[in-house]
């Protein structure tokens, strides 16, 4: 674990050193945006959407961990603390046998007979799980979501919650160990991912979701920074 922390930190400083100078903030523009009377309307609409559920949108039946991590703070404004916590615990109940974290979960009754690319867990019989193996941000997204949950609610008891034979805290470390064992490259000392795409290619070619023998491995800066942030949290 120390090795990956060191590697990612060094890489982060390298990125910072080679980055272009930050442009100065346009205070006039910033104030205009901050005082825009339309912004409260936009936020209220966002809160209305959150009231309908935490799936990724009308076109998605799944609750995705990267999306949940993104809007958990907004969802907490219109959702009971117990429900926010329960949504997080589902991901731990469906954690892979090697420690990996799923992308998202779907109510089992919504899965068609022809759909076979789902996994299941005895710890969570209500849902079917799906994972895009080309991605490497599921584990770090869950860690950040748990951190935000604790920061929002002050409820640290989630870390001691028993899921199967492991506590949530242990499972968080297990998730990061998965990255070290299966997504870490000694050659570069960094976390790897692969090519992924949304839109038409995504819907027509499900291979874009899976890491295969012929998949071209990439060093994805976003995912590396996600891991760095998560290691800082742990």
PDB file of C-alpha atoms in Angstrom:
ATOM      1  CA  UNK A   1       0.000   0.000   0.000  1.00  0.00           C
ATOM      2  CA  UNK A   2       2.841   2.444   0.838  1.00  0.00           C
ATOM      3  CA  UNK A   3       4.380   1.796  -2.571  1.00  0.00           C
ATOM      4  CA  UNK A   4       1.273   2.850  -4.460  1.00  0.00           C
ATOM      5  CA  UNK A   5       0.831   5.944  -2.289  1.00  0.00           C
ATOM      6  CA  UNK A   6       4.391   7.044  -3.032  1.00  0.00           C
ATOM      7  CA  UNK A   7       4.063   6.365  -6.766  1.00  0.00           C
ATOM      8  CA  UNK A   8       0.796   8.230  -7.135  1.00  0.00           C
ATOM      9  CA  UNK A   9       1.973  11.185  -5.061  1.00  0.00           C
ATOM     10  CA  UNK A  10       5.130  11.510  -7.169  1.00  0.00           C
ATOM     11  CA  UNK A  11       3.060  11.308 -10.344  1.00  0.00           C
ATOM     12  CA  UNK A  12       0.675  13.972  -9.004  1.00  0.00           C
ATOM     13  CA  UNK A  13       3.537  16.381  -8.292  1.00  0.00           C
ATOM     14  CA  UNK A  14       4.884  15.723 -11.781  1.00  0.00           C
ATOM     15  CA  UNK A  15       1.536  16.668 -13.277  1.00  0.00           C
ATOM     16  CA  UNK A  16       1.410  19.816 -11.153  1.00  0.00           C
ATOM     17  CA  UNK A  17       4.929  20.815 -12.138  1.00  0.00           C
ATOM     18  CA  UNK A  18       4.242  20.482 -15.855  1.00  0.00           C
ATOM     19  CA  UNK A  19       0.798  22.065 -15.771  1.00  0.00           C
ATOM     20  CA  UNK A  20       0.135  25.467 -17.309  1.00  0.00           C
ATOM     21  CA  UNK A  21      -0.057  28.457 -14.930  1.00  0.00           C
ATOM     22  CA  UNK A  22      -3.515  28.893 -13.436  1.00  0.00           C
ATOM     23  CA  UNK A  23      -5.457  31.761 -15.012  1.00  0.00           C
ATOM     24  CA  UNK A  24      -6.531  34.460 -12.563  1.00  0.00           C
ATOM     25  CA  UNK A  25     -10.137  34.252 -11.373  1.00  0.00           C
ATOM     26  CA  UNK A  26     -12.545  36.619 -13.093  1.00  0.00           C
ATOM     27  CA  UNK A  27     -14.226  38.028  -9.978  1.00  0.00           C
ATOM     28  CA  UNK A  28     -16.833  39.877 -12.001  1.00  0.00           C
ATOM     29  CA  UNK A  29     -17.864  36.683 -13.766  1.00  0.00           C
ATOM     30  CA  UNK A  30     -17.747  34.698 -10.518  1.00  0.00           C
ATOM     31  CA  UNK A  31     -20.069  37.194  -8.804  1.00  0.00           C
ATOM     32  CA  UNK A  32     -22.408  37.168 -11.784  1.00  0.00           C
ATOM     33  CA  UNK A  33     -22.729  33.388 -11.615  1.00  0.00           C
ATOM     34  CA  UNK A  34     -23.080  33.392  -7.816  1.00  0.00           C
ATOM     35  CA  UNK A  35     -25.844  35.995  -7.887  1.00  0.00           C
ATOM     36  CA  UNK A  36     -27.649  34.582 -10.915  1.00  0.00           C
ATOM     37  CA  UNK A  37     -31.325  34.362  -9.909  1.00  0.00           C
ATOM     38  CA  UNK A  38     -31.687  31.292 -12.124  1.00  0.00           C
ATOM     39  CA  UNK A  39     -29.323  29.161  -9.993  1.00  0.00           C
ATOM     40  CA  UNK A  40     -31.784  28.528  -7.122  1.00  0.00           C
ATOM     41  CA  UNK A  41     -34.292  27.361  -9.737  1.00  0.00           C
ATOM     42  CA  UNK A  42     -31.722  24.930 -11.164  1.00  0.00           C
ATOM     43  CA  UNK A  43     -30.876  23.590  -7.693  1.00  0.00           C
ATOM     44  CA  UNK A  44     -34.561  23.113  -6.842  1.00  0.00           C
ATOM     45  CA  UNK A  45     -35.006  21.129 -10.047  1.00  0.00           C
ATOM     46  CA  UNK A  46     -31.989  19.015  -9.106  1.00  0.00           C
ATOM     47  CA  UNK A  47     -33.510  18.337  -5.676  1.00  0.00           C
ATOM     48  CA  UNK A  48     -36.784  17.307  -7.337  1.00  0.00           C
ATOM     49  CA  UNK A  49     -34.848  14.799  -9.415  1.00  0.00           C
ATOM     50  CA  UNK A  50     -33.159  13.447  -6.277  1.00  0.00           C
ATOM     51  CA  UNK A  51     -36.572  12.863  -4.689  1.00  0.00           C
ATOM     52  CA  UNK A  52     -37.393  10.363  -7.440  1.00  0.00           C
ATOM     53  CA  UNK A  53     -34.485   8.067  -6.557  1.00  0.00           C
ATOM     54  CA  UNK A  54     -30.711   7.732  -6.752  1.00  0.00           C
ATOM     55  CA  UNK A  55     -30.409   5.854 -10.035  1.00  0.00           C
ATOM     56  CA  UNK A  56     -28.181   7.581 -12.576  1.00  0.00           C
ATOM     57  CA  UNK A  57     -31.068   9.061 -14.583  1.00  0.00           C
ATOM     58  CA  UNK A  58     -34.263   8.249 -16.451  1.00  0.00           C
ATOM     59  CA  UNK A  59     -32.325   6.178 -18.971  1.00  0.00           C
ATOM     60  CA  UNK A  60     -30.660   4.035 -16.311  1.00  0.00           C
ATOM     61  CA  UNK A  61     -32.228   1.494 -13.985  1.00  0.00           C
ATOM     62  CA  UNK A  62     -28.964   1.057 -12.049  1.00  0.00           C
ATOM     63  CA  UNK A  63     -27.654   2.895  -9.014  1.00  0.00           C
ATOM     64  CA  UNK A  64     -24.053   3.607 -10.079  1.00  0.00           C
ATOM     65  CA  UNK A  65     -21.370   4.216  -7.470  1.00  0.00           C
ATOM     66  CA  UNK A  66     -19.517   6.961  -9.393  1.00  0.00           C
ATOM     67  CA  UNK A  67     -22.791   8.867  -9.868  1.00  0.00           C
ATOM     68  CA  UNK A  68     -23.860   8.286  -6.269  1.00  0.00           C
ATOM     69  CA  UNK A  69     -20.500   9.613  -5.099  1.00  0.00           C
ATOM     70  CA  UNK A  70     -21.052  12.703  -7.244  1.00  0.00           C
ATOM     71  CA  UNK A  71     -24.507  13.645  -5.968  1.00  0.00           C
ATOM     72  CA  UNK A  72     -24.668  12.049  -2.491  1.00  0.00           C
ATOM     73  CA  UNK A  73     -24.430  15.479  -0.837  1.00  0.00           C
ATOM     74  CA  UNK A  74     -27.396  16.723  -2.862  1.00  0.00           C
ATOM     75  CA  UNK A  75     -29.340  13.514  -2.235  1.00  0.00           C
ATOM     76  CA  UNK A  76     -28.764  13.876   1.515  1.00  0.00           C
ATOM     77  CA  UNK A  77     -30.835  17.069   1.481  1.00  0.00           C
ATOM     78  CA  UNK A  78     -34.005  15.202   0.466  1.00  0.00           C
ATOM     79  CA  UNK A  79     -33.291  11.620   1.595  1.00  0.00           C
ATOM     80  CA  UNK A  80     -33.350  10.005   5.031  1.00  0.00           C
ATOM     81  CA  UNK A  81     -29.950   9.274   6.539  1.00  0.00           C
ATOM     82  CA  UNK A  82     -30.914   5.612   6.896  1.00  0.00           C
ATOM     83  CA  UNK A  83     -31.656   5.361   3.158  1.00  0.00           C
ATOM     84  CA  UNK A  84     -28.364   7.026   2.188  1.00  0.00           C
ATOM     85  CA  UNK A  85     -26.535   4.524   4.408  1.00  0.00           C
ATOM     86  CA  UNK A  86     -28.475   1.553   3.079  1.00  0.00           C
ATOM     87  CA  UNK A  87     -27.615   2.450  -0.526  1.00  0.00           C
ATOM     88  CA  UNK A  88     -23.932   2.420   0.404  1.00  0.00           C
ATOM     89  CA  UNK A  89     -24.196  -0.897   2.249  1.00  0.00           C
ATOM     90  CA  UNK A  90     -25.635  -2.584  -0.848  1.00  0.00           C
ATOM     91  CA  UNK A  91     -22.298  -2.030  -2.613  1.00  0.00           C
ATOM     92  CA  UNK A  92     -20.463  -3.740   0.248  1.00  0.00           C
ATOM     93  CA  UNK A  93     -22.869  -6.680   0.254  1.00  0.00           C
ATOM     94  CA  UNK A  94     -22.201  -7.151  -3.452  1.00  0.00           C
ATOM     95  CA  UNK A  95     -18.427  -6.762  -3.207  1.00  0.00           C
ATOM     96  CA  UNK A  96     -16.529  -9.315  -5.295  1.00  0.00           C
ATOM     97  CA  UNK A  97     -14.662 -12.252  -3.807  1.00  0.00           C
ATOM     98  CA  UNK A  98     -11.379 -10.549  -4.743  1.00  0.00           C
ATOM     99  CA  UNK A  99     -12.391  -7.263  -3.093  1.00  0.00           C
ATOM    100  CA  UNK A 100     -13.533  -5.452  -6.241  1.00  0.00           C
ATOM    101  CA  UNK A 101     -16.451  -3.017  -6.081  1.00  0.00           C
ATOM    102  CA  UNK A 102     -19.271  -3.201  -8.603  1.00  0.00           C
ATOM    103  CA  UNK A 103     -20.293  -0.324 -10.860  1.00  0.00           C
ATOM    104  CA  UNK A 104     -23.949  -0.486  -9.993  1.00  0.00           C
ATOM    105  CA  UNK A 105     -26.884  -2.578  -8.911  1.00  0.00           C
ATOM    106  CA  UNK A 106     -30.357  -3.182 -10.360  1.00  0.00           C
ATOM    107  CA  UNK A 107     -33.491  -4.715  -8.811  1.00  0.00           C
ATOM    108  CA  UNK A 108     -33.304  -8.382  -9.712  1.00  0.00           C
ATOM    109  CA  UNK A 109     -36.848  -8.459 -11.126  1.00  0.00           C
ATOM    110  CA  UNK A 110     -35.840  -5.941 -13.810  1.00  0.00           C
ATOM    111  CA  UNK A 111     -33.195  -8.252 -15.294  1.00  0.00           C
ATOM    112  CA  UNK A 112     -34.303 -10.026 -18.459  1.00  0.00           C
ATOM    113  CA  UNK A 113     -33.664 -13.739 -19.035  1.00  0.00           C
ATOM    114  CA  UNK A 114     -31.333 -12.928 -21.924  1.00  0.00           C
ATOM    115  CA  UNK A 115     -29.159 -10.674 -19.751  1.00  0.00           C
ATOM    116  CA  UNK A 116     -26.289 -12.769 -18.425  1.00  0.00           C
ATOM    117  CA  UNK A 117     -23.564 -10.244 -17.635  1.00  0.00           C
ATOM    118  CA  UNK A 118     -24.675  -9.717 -14.036  1.00  0.00           C
ATOM    119  CA  UNK A 119     -23.332 -11.047 -10.762  1.00  0.00           C
ATOM    120  CA  UNK A 120     -25.240 -11.953  -7.620  1.00  0.00           C
ATOM    121  CA  UNK A 121     -24.534 -12.150  -3.900  1.00  0.00           C
ATOM    122  CA  UNK A 122     -26.130 -14.197  -1.126  1.00  0.00           C
ATOM    123  CA  UNK A 123     -25.632 -11.189   1.126  1.00  0.00           C
ATOM    124  CA  UNK A 124     -27.943  -9.080  -1.065  1.00  0.00           C
ATOM    125  CA  UNK A 125     -30.669 -11.181  -2.756  1.00  0.00           C
ATOM    126  CA  UNK A 126     -32.695  -8.166  -3.919  1.00  0.00           C
ATOM    127  CA  UNK A 127     -30.281  -6.965  -6.578  1.00  0.00           C
ATOM    128  CA  UNK A 128     -28.163  -7.936  -9.575  1.00  0.00           C
ATOM    129  CA  UNK A 129     -24.735  -6.307  -9.966  1.00  0.00           C
ATOM    130  CA  UNK A 130     -22.839  -5.102 -13.028  1.00  0.00           C
ATOM    131  CA  UNK A 131     -19.177  -4.106 -13.392  1.00  0.00           C
ATOM    132  CA  UNK A 132     -17.339  -2.451 -16.270  1.00  0.00           C
ATOM    133  CA  UNK A 133     -13.885  -3.963 -15.898  1.00  0.00           C
ATOM    134  CA  UNK A 134     -12.326  -1.290 -18.141  1.00  0.00           C
ATOM    135  CA  UNK A 135     -12.955   1.227 -15.359  1.00  0.00           C
ATOM    136  CA  UNK A 136     -10.854   1.591 -12.214  1.00  0.00           C
ATOM    137  CA  UNK A 137     -12.799   4.209 -10.254  1.00  0.00           C
ATOM    138  CA  UNK A 138     -15.460   2.056  -8.581  1.00  0.00           C
ATOM    139  CA  UNK A 139     -13.398   1.300  -5.477  1.00  0.00           C
ATOM    140  CA  UNK A 140     -12.228   4.880  -4.968  1.00  0.00           C
ATOM    141  CA  UNK A 141     -15.740   6.244  -5.641  1.00  0.00           C
ATOM    142  CA  UNK A 142     -17.197   4.105  -2.850  1.00  0.00           C
ATOM    143  CA  UNK A 143     -14.504   5.197  -0.399  1.00  0.00           C
ATOM    144  CA  UNK A 144     -15.204   8.845  -1.183  1.00  0.00           C
ATOM    145  CA  UNK A 145     -18.973   8.314  -0.905  1.00  0.00           C
ATOM    146  CA  UNK A 146     -18.590   6.762   2.561  1.00  0.00           C
ATOM    147  CA  UNK A 147     -16.357   9.665   3.604  1.00  0.00           C
ATOM    148  CA  UNK A 148     -18.962  12.169   2.404  1.00  0.00           C
ATOM    149  CA  UNK A 149     -21.726  10.255   4.197  1.00  0.00           C
ATOM    150  CA  UNK A 150     -19.820  10.421   7.500  1.00  0.00           C
ATOM    151  CA  UNK A 151     -19.000  14.094   6.971  1.00  0.00           C
ATOM    152  CA  UNK A 152     -22.664  14.882   6.234  1.00  0.00           C
ATOM    153  CA  UNK A 153     -24.213  12.849   9.047  1.00  0.00           C
ATOM    154  CA  UNK A 154     -21.484  12.383  11.649  1.00  0.00           C
ATOM    155  CA  UNK A 155     -22.391   8.681  11.647  1.00  0.00           C
ATOM    156  CA  UNK A 156     -19.082   6.854  11.971  1.00  0.00           C
ATOM    157  CA  UNK A 157     -20.860   3.655  13.006  1.00  0.00           C
ATOM    158  CA  UNK A 158     -21.078   2.637   9.356  1.00  0.00           C
ATOM    159  CA  UNK A 159     -17.360   1.760   9.496  1.00  0.00           C
ATOM    160  CA  UNK A 160     -18.058  -0.873  12.160  1.00  0.00           C
ATOM    161  CA  UNK A 161     -21.141  -2.227  10.391  1.00  0.00           C
ATOM    162  CA  UNK A 162     -20.714  -5.954   9.792  1.00  0.00           C
ATOM    163  CA  UNK A 163     -21.295  -7.098   6.217  1.00  0.00           C
ATOM    164  CA  UNK A 164     -20.893 -10.845   6.076  1.00  0.00           C
ATOM    165  CA  UNK A 165     -17.742 -11.670   8.031  1.00  0.00           C
ATOM    166  CA  UNK A 166     -16.071  -8.260   7.522  1.00  0.00           C
ATOM    167  CA  UNK A 167     -16.690  -4.731   8.760  1.00  0.00           C
ATOM    168  CA  UNK A 168     -17.163  -1.889   6.294  1.00  0.00           C
ATOM    169  CA  UNK A 169     -13.761  -0.477   7.313  1.00  0.00           C
ATOM    170  CA  UNK A 170     -12.088  -3.799   6.466  1.00  0.00           C
ATOM    171  CA  UNK A 171     -13.938  -3.986   3.176  1.00  0.00           C
ATOM    172  CA  UNK A 172     -12.754  -0.509   2.206  1.00  0.00           C
ATOM    173  CA  UNK A 173      -9.141  -1.597   2.670  1.00  0.00           C
ATOM    174  CA  UNK A 174      -9.912  -4.824   0.796  1.00  0.00           C
ATOM    175  CA  UNK A 175     -11.199  -2.747  -2.134  1.00  0.00           C
ATOM    176  CA  UNK A 176      -7.932  -0.820  -2.329  1.00  0.00           C
ATOM    177  CA  UNK A 177      -5.987  -4.071  -2.060  1.00  0.00           C
ATOM    178  CA  UNK A 178      -7.898  -5.245  -5.140  1.00  0.00           C
ATOM    179  CA  UNK A 179      -6.492  -2.301  -7.077  1.00  0.00           C
ATOM    180  CA  UNK A 180      -2.975  -3.163  -5.937  1.00  0.00           C
ATOM    181  CA  UNK A 181      -3.366  -6.806  -6.913  1.00  0.00           C
ATOM    182  CA  UNK A 182      -5.241  -6.421 -10.202  1.00  0.00           C
ATOM    183  CA  UNK A 183      -4.940  -2.840 -11.496  1.00  0.00           C
ATOM    184  CA  UNK A 184      -1.439  -1.833 -10.457  1.00  0.00           C
ATOM    185  CA  UNK A 185       1.441  -1.875 -12.931  1.00  0.00           C
ATOM    186  CA  UNK A 186       4.981  -2.283 -11.578  1.00  0.00           C
ATOM    187  CA  UNK A 187       6.366  -0.890 -14.822  1.00  0.00           C
ATOM    188  CA  UNK A 188       4.941   2.578 -14.180  1.00  0.00           C
ATOM    189  CA  UNK A 189       4.056   2.300 -10.491  1.00  0.00           C
ATOM    190  CA  UNK A 190       0.518   3.468 -11.251  1.00  0.00           C
ATOM    191  CA  UNK A 191      -3.091   2.277 -11.481  1.00  0.00           C
ATOM    192  CA  UNK A 192      -4.290   1.269 -14.956  1.00  0.00           C
ATOM    193  CA  UNK A 193      -7.580   1.272 -16.842  1.00  0.00           C
ATOM    194  CA  UNK A 194      -8.600   0.751 -20.458  1.00  0.00           C
ATOM    195  CA  UNK A 195     -10.447   2.385 -23.326  1.00  0.00           C
ATOM    196  CA  UNK A 196     -14.114   3.013 -22.608  1.00  0.00           C
ATOM    197  CA  UNK A 197     -16.837   4.864 -24.475  1.00  0.00           C
ATOM    198  CA  UNK A 198     -20.451   5.928 -24.036  1.00  0.00           C
ATOM    199  CA  UNK A 199     -23.135   6.716 -26.585  1.00  0.00           C
ATOM    200  CA  UNK A 200     -23.794   4.590 -29.647  1.00  0.00           C
ATOM    201  CA  UNK A 201     -20.568   2.593 -29.396  1.00  0.00           C
ATOM    202  CA  UNK A 202     -21.363   1.814 -25.768  1.00  0.00           C
ATOM    203  CA  UNK A 203     -24.861   0.531 -26.471  1.00  0.00           C
ATOM    204  CA  UNK A 204     -23.886  -1.465 -29.570  1.00  0.00           C
ATOM    205  CA  UNK A 205     -20.626  -2.968 -28.348  1.00  0.00           C
ATOM    206  CA  UNK A 206     -20.696  -4.257 -24.777  1.00  0.00           C
ATOM    207  CA  UNK A 207     -17.078  -5.382 -25.197  1.00  0.00           C
ATOM    208  CA  UNK A 208     -16.156  -1.751 -24.455  1.00  0.00           C
ATOM    209  CA  UNK A 209     -17.150  -2.532 -20.855  1.00  0.00           C
ATOM    210  CA  UNK A 210     -14.911  -5.570 -20.416  1.00  0.00           C
ATOM    211  CA  UNK A 211     -11.175  -5.972 -19.943  1.00  0.00           C
ATOM    212  CA  UNK A 212     -10.103  -8.639 -22.430  1.00  0.00           C
ATOM    213  CA  UNK A 213      -6.781 -10.182 -23.479  1.00  0.00           C
ATOM    214  CA  UNK A 214      -6.556  -7.817 -26.455  1.00  0.00           C
ATOM    215  CA  UNK A 215      -7.578  -4.726 -24.481  1.00  0.00           C
ATOM    216  CA  UNK A 216      -5.074  -1.890 -24.664  1.00  0.00           C
ATOM    217  CA  UNK A 217      -4.166  -0.905 -21.113  1.00  0.00           C
ATOM    218  CA  UNK A 218      -4.050   2.819 -20.311  1.00  0.00           C
ATOM    219  CA  UNK A 219      -2.846   5.036 -17.486  1.00  0.00           C
ATOM    220  CA  UNK A 220      -5.990   7.061 -16.778  1.00  0.00           C
ATOM    221  CA  UNK A 221      -5.168  10.264 -14.924  1.00  0.00           C
ATOM    222  CA  UNK A 222      -8.700  10.701 -13.562  1.00  0.00           C
ATOM    223  CA  UNK A 223      -8.669   7.236 -12.031  1.00  0.00           C
ATOM    224  CA  UNK A 224      -5.170   7.713 -10.615  1.00  0.00           C
ATOM    225  CA  UNK A 225      -6.242  10.948  -8.930  1.00  0.00           C
ATOM    226  CA  UNK A 226      -9.391   9.236  -7.628  1.00  0.00           C
ATOM    227  CA  UNK A 227      -7.200   6.599  -5.991  1.00  0.00           C
ATOM    228  CA  UNK A 228      -4.896   9.245  -4.527  1.00  0.00           C
ATOM    229  CA  UNK A 229      -7.844  11.038  -2.934  1.00  0.00           C
ATOM    230  CA  UNK A 230      -9.209   7.782  -1.549  1.00  0.00           C
ATOM    231  CA  UNK A 231      -5.837   6.794  -0.064  1.00  0.00           C
ATOM    232  CA  UNK A 232      -5.714  10.190   1.625  1.00  0.00           C
ATOM    233  CA  UNK A 233      -9.174   9.536   3.119  1.00  0.00           C
ATOM    234  CA  UNK A 234      -8.158   6.093   4.422  1.00  0.00           C
TER     235      UNK A 234
END
